[in-house]
Coordinates of C-alpha atoms and ligand atoms in Angstrom, one line a residue:
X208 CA 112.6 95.1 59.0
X209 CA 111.1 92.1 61.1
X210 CA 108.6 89.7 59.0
X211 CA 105.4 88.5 60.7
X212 CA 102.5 86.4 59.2
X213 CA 99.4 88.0 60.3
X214 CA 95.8 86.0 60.4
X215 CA 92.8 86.7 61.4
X216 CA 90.7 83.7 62.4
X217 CA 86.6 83.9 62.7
X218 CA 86.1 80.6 65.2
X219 CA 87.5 80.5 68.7
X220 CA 89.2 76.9 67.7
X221 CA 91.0 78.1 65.0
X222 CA 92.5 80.7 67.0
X223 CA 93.7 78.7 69.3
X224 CA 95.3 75.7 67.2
X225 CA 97.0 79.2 65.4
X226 CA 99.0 79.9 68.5
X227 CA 99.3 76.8 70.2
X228 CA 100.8 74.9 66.9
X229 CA 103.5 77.6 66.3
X230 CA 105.8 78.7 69.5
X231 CA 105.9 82.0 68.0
X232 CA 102.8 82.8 67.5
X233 CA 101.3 85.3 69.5
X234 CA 97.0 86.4 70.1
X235 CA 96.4 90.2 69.2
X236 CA 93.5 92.5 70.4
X237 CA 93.9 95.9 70.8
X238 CA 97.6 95.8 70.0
X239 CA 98.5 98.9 72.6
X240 CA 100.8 97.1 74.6
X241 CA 102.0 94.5 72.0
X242 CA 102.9 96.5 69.1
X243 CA 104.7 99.2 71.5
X244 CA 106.4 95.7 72.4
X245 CA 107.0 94.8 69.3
X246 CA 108.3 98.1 68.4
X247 CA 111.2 98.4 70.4
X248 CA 112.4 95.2 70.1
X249 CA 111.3 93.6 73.1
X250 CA 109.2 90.8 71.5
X251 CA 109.5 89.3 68.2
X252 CA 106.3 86.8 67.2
X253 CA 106.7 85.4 64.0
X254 CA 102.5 85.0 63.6
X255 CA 100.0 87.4 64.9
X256 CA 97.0 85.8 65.6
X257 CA 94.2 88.6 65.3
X258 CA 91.5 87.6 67.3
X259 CA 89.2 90.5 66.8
X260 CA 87.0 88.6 64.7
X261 CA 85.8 86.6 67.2
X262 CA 82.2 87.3 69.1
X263 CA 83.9 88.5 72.4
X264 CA 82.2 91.7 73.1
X265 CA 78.9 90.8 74.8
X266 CA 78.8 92.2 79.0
X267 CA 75.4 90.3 80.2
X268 CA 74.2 89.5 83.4
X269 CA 73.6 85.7 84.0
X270 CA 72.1 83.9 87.1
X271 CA 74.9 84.6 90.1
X272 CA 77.9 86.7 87.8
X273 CA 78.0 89.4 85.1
X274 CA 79.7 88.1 82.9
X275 CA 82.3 90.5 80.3
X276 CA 83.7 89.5 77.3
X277 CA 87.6 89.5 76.4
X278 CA 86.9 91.3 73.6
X279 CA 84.7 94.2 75.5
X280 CA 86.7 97.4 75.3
X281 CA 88.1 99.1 78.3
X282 CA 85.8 102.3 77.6
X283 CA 83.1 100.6 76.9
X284 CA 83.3 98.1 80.1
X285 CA 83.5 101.6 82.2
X286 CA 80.8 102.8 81.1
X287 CA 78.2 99.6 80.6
X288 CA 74.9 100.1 82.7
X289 CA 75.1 96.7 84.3
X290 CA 78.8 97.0 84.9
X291 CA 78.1 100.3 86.4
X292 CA 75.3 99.1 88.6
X293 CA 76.5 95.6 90.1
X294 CA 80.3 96.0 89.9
X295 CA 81.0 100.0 89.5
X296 CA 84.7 99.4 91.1
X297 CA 85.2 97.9 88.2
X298 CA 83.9 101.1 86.5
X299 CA 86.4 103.0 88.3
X300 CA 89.4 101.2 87.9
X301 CA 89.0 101.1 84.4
X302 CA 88.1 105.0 83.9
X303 CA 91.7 105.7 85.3
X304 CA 93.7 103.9 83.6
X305 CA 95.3 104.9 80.7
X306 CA 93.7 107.9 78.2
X307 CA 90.5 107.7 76.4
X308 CA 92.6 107.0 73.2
X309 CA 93.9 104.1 74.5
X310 CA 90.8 102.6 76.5
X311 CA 88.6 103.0 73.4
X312 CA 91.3 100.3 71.6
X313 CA 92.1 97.9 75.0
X314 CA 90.6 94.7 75.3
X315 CA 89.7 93.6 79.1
X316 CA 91.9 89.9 77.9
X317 CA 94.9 92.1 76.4
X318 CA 94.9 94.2 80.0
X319 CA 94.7 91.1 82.1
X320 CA 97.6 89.9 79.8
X321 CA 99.4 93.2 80.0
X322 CA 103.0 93.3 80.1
X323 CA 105.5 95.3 83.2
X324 CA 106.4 98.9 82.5
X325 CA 109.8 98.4 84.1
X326 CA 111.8 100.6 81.7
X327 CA 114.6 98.1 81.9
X328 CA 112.0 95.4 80.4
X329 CA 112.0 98.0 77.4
X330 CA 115.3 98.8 77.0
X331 CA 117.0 96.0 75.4
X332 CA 120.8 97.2 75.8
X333 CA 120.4 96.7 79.1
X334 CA 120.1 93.3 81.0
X335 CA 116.5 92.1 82.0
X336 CA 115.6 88.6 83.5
X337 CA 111.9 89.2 82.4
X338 CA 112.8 90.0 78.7
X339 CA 115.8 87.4 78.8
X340 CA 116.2 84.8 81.1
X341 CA 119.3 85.1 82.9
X342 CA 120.7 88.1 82.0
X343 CA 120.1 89.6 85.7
X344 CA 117.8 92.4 87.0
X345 CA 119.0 96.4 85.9
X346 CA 116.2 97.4 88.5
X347 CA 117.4 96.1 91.8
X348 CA 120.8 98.7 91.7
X349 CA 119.4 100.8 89.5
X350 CA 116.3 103.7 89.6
X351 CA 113.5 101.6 90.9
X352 CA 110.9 104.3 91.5
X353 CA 108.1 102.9 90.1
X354 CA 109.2 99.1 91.7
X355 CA 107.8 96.3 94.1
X356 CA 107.8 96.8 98.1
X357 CA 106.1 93.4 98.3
X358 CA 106.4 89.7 96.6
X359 CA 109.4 91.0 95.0
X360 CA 112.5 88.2 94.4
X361 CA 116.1 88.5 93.4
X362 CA 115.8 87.8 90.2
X363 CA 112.6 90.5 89.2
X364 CA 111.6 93.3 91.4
X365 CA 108.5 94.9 88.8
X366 CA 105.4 95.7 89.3
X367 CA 102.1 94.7 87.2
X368 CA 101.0 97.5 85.4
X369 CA 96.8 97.1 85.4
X370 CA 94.3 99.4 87.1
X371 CA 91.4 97.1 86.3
X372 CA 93.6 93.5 87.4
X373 CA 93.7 95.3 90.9
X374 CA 89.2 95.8 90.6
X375 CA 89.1 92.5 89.7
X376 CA 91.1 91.1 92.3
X377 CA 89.2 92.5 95.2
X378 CA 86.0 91.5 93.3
X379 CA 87.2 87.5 93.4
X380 CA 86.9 87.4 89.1
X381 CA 87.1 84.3 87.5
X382 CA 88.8 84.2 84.0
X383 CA 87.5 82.2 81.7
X384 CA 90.1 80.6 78.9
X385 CA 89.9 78.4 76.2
X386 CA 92.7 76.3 75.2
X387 CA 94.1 73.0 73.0
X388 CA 92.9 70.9 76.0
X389 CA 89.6 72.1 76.7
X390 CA 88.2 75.1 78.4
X391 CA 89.0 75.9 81.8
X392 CA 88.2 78.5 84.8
X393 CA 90.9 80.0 86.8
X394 CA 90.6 82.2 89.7
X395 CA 91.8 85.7 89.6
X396 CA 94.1 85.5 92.9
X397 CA 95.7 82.6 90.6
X398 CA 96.1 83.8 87.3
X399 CA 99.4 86.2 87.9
X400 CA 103.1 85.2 89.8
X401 CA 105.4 86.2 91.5
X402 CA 108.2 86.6 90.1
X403 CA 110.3 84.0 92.2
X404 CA 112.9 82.8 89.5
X405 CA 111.1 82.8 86.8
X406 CA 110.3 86.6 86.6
X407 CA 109.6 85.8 82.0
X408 CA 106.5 83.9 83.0
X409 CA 103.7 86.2 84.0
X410 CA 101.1 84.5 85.2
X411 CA 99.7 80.8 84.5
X412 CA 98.4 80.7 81.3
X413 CA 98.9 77.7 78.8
X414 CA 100.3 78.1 75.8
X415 CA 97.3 78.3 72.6
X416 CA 95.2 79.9 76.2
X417 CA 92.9 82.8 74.9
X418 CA 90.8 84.8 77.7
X419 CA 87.4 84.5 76.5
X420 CA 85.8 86.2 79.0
X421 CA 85.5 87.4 83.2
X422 CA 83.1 86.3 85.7
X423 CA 82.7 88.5 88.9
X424 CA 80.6 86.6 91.3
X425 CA 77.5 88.6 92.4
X426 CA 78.2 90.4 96.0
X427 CA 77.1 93.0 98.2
X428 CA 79.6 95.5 97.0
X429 CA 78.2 97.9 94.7
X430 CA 77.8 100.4 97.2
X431 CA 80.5 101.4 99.6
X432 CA 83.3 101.3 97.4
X433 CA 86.7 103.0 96.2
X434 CA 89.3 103.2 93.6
X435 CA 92.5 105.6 94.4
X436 CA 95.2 106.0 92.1
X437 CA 98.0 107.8 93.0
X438 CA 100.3 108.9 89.9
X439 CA 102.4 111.8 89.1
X440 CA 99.9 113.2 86.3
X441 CA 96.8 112.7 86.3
X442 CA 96.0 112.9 82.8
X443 CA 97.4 109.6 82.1
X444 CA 100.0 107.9 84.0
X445 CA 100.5 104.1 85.5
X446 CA 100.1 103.6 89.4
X447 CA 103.0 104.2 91.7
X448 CA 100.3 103.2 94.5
X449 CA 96.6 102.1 94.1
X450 CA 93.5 100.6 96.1
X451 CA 90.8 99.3 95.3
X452 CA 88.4 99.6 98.2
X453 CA 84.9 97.5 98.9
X454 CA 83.1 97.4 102.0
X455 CA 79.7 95.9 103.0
X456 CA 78.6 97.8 106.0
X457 CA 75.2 97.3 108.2
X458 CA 74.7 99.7 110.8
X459 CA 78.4 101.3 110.9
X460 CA 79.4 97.8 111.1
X461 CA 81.8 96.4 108.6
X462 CA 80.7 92.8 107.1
X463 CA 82.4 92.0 104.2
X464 CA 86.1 94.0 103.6
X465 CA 87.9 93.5 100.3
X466 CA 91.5 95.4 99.6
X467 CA 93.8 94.6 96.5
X468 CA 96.6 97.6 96.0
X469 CA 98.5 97.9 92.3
X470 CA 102.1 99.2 91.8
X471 CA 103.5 97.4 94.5
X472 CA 103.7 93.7 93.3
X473 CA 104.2 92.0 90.3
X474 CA 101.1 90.6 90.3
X475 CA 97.4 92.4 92.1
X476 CA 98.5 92.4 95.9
X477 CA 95.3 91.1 98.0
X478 CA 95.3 92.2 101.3
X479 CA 93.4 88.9 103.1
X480 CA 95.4 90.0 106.6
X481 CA 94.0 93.4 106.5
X482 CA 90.3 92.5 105.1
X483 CA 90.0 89.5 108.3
X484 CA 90.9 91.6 110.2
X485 CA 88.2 94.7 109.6
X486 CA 85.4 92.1 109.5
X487 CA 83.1 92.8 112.8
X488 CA 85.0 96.4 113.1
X489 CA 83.1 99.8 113.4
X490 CA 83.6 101.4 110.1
X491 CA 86.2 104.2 112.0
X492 CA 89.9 105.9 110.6
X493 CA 91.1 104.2 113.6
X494 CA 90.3 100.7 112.5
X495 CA 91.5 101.6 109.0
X496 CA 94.7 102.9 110.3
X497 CA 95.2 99.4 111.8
X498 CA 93.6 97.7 108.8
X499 CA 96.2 99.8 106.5
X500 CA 99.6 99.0 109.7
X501 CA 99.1 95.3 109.1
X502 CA 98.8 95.6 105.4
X503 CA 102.6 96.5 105.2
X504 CA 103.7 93.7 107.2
X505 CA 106.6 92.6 105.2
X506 CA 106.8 95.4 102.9
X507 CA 110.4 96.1 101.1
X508 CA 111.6 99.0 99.5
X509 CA 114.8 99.9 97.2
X510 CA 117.3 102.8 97.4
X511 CA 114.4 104.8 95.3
X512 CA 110.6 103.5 96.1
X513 CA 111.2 104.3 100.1
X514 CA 108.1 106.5 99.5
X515 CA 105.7 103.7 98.9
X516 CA 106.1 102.5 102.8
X517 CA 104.3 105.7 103.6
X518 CA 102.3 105.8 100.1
X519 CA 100.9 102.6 100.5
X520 CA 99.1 103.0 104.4
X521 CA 97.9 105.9 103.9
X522 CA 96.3 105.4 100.4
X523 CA 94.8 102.2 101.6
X524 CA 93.3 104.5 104.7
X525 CA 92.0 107.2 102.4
X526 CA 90.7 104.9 100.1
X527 CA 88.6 102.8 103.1
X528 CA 87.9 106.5 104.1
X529 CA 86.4 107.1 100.8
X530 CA 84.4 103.6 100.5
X531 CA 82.9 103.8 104.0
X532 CA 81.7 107.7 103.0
X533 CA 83.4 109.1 106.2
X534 CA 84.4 112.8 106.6
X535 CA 87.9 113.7 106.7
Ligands
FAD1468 C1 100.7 105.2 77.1 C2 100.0 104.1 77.8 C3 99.5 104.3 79.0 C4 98.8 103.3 79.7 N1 98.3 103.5 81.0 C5 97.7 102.5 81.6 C6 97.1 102.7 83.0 O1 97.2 103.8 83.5 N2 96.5 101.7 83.6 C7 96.4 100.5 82.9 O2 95.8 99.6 83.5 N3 96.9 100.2 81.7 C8 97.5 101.3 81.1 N4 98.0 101.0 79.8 C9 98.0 99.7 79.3 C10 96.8 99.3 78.5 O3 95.7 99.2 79.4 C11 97.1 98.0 77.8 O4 98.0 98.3 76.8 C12 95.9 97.4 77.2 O5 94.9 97.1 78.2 C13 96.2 96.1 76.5 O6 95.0 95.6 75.8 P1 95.1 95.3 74.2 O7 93.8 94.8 73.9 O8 95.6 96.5 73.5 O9 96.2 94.2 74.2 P2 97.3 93.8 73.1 O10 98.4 94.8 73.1 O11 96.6 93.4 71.9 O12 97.8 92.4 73.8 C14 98.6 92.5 75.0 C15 98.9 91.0 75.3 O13 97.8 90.3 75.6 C16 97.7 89.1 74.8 N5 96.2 89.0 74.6 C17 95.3 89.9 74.2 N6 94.1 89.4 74.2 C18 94.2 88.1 74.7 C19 93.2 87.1 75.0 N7 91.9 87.3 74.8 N8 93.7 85.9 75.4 C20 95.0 85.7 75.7 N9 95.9 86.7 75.4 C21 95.5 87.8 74.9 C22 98.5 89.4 73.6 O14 99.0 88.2 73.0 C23 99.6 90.3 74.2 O15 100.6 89.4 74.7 C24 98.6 102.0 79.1 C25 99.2 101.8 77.8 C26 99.8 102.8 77.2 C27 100.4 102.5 75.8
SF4_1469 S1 112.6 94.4 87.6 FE1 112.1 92.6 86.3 S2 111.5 93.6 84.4 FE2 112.7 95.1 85.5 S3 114.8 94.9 84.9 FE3 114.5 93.6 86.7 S4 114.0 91.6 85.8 FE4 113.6 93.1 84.2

């Protein structure tokens, strides 16, 4: 059996000095991806730092942002009133992820933070750069399904997991951290990586870092909007392709467009190409069609995710569909 000291601090700074004094010390919240983790062997802290006693719940609205805290379940997040009524992509995203079971124990800070589902990263026979450094990528040769088309690297070809990371891409969230060195702000496009040759770092949070809480920005995007998941069950299953869709439209012309996809990239894949270039459009299939061709510039599949090239365009069309309220 593997020992672990377990703590449970009630102030924000004692949480922090916890985990940043001890390089094995790791923050828990709802524990669904780290104790599965945990589990099989994958990870190994020798401290869990249980940060549910901390006041990190509260979803407010403040002067330019609603504002959600790290601690605010993923159920309860989708379905808040103000959540529902200035961000409801948000809503969306988070209602298909997962099962109620699980949303009812997942923190928003633990799914930012959530961890690949490349079954290789959970297999520990096999060899994994993510899980340890070196060791090479099982994936690239082997069944890569569920794997990258885009951003992908020789080293790590998975895909980030979250339905909600991909909302609050497209939405231009800012999460909010707390650390040994102070608190700072980081900006949602910059809080994951690539993989690039470091595929064991996941994004660019310090060590001692806790997520205290997500700011979206207020915009004009409450109302023409879409998330589409596509997965082999829908009663719970990760993305093999998603969109999330916002639009501001005046007069059946597009204003403001915003596009982030999930299950392609190892981090939420913005599509700034695409969203320039739908600005000033008519809201029509034909622009999303190009809208959706330019997206995949660059795109690259493996012997076994050839599907996505086709996946991809036309989810990104049907969810612009969808968000613009067009018929079929
Ligand atoms: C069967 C199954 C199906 C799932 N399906 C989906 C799906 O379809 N879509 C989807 O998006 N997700 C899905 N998930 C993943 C689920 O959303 C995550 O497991 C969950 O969001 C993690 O939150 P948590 O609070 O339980 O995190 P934990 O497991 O407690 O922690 C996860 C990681 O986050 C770190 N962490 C937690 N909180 C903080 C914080 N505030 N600051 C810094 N670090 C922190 C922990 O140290 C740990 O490394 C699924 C999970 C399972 C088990
Ligand atoms: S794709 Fe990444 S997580 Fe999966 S086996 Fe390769 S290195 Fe590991």
């Amino acid at each position: 059996m593997i020992q672990f000291e377990y703590v449970k601090p009630s102030t924000q700074k004692a949480a922090v000095n916890a985990v940043a004094k001890n390089a094995n010390a790791q923050f828990i919240a709802g524990g669904t991806n780290l104790v599965d983790l945990m589990k099989r062997g994958v990870t190994a802290p020798q401290k869990l730092v249980d940060i549910n006693g901390l006041p990190l719940k509260e979803i407010k609205k403040t002067p330019g942002h609603l504002y959600i805290g790290a601690l605010a379940l993923n159920s309860v997040v989708a379905g808040n009133n103000l959540v529902l009524q200035h961000q409801p992509l948000l809503a969306q995203a988070l209602a298909s992820g997962a099962s109620p079971q699980l949303r009812n124990m997942a923190t928003v800070g633990g799914n930012i933070m959530q961890r690949t589902r490349c079954s290789y990263f959970y297999d520990t026979v096999l060899p994994c750069n993510k899980r340890e450094p070196g060791t090479g990528c099982s994936a690239i040769e082997g069944y890569n399904r569920m794997h990258a088309i885009f951003g992908s690297s020789l080293s790590c070809i998975a895909v980030h997991p979250s339905d909600m990371c991909v909302a609050l891409a497209t939405l231009e969230a800012v999460v909010m951290v707390s650390g040994p060195g102070g608190d700072r702000r980081i900006p949602f496009a910059d809080f994951h990586r690539l993989p690039g040759e470091t595929p064991h770092i996941d994004n660019n949070l310090q060590k001692g870092e806790l997520i205290v809480a997500i700011e979206i920005p207020d915009n004009n995007l409450a109302k023409n909007i879409h998330y589409l998941k596509v997965r082999d069950r829908a009663s719970y299953a990760f993305a093999l392709v998603s969109v999330a869709a916002a639009l501001q439209i005046n007069n059946g012309t597009i204003e403001k467009a915003r596009l982030a996809m999930g299950g392609v990239a190892h981090k939420p894949w913005r599509l700034f190409e695409a969203e320039k270039m739908l600005v000033g459009k008519e809201a029509t299939m034909e622009h999303f069609k190009a809208a959706a061709t330019l997206a995949m510039t660059g795109a690259k599949a493996f012997e076994h995710n050839t599907f996505k090239l086709k996946m991809a365009p036309n989810s990104i069309m049907e969810a612009l569909r969808v968000a613009a309220g067009l018929e079929v």
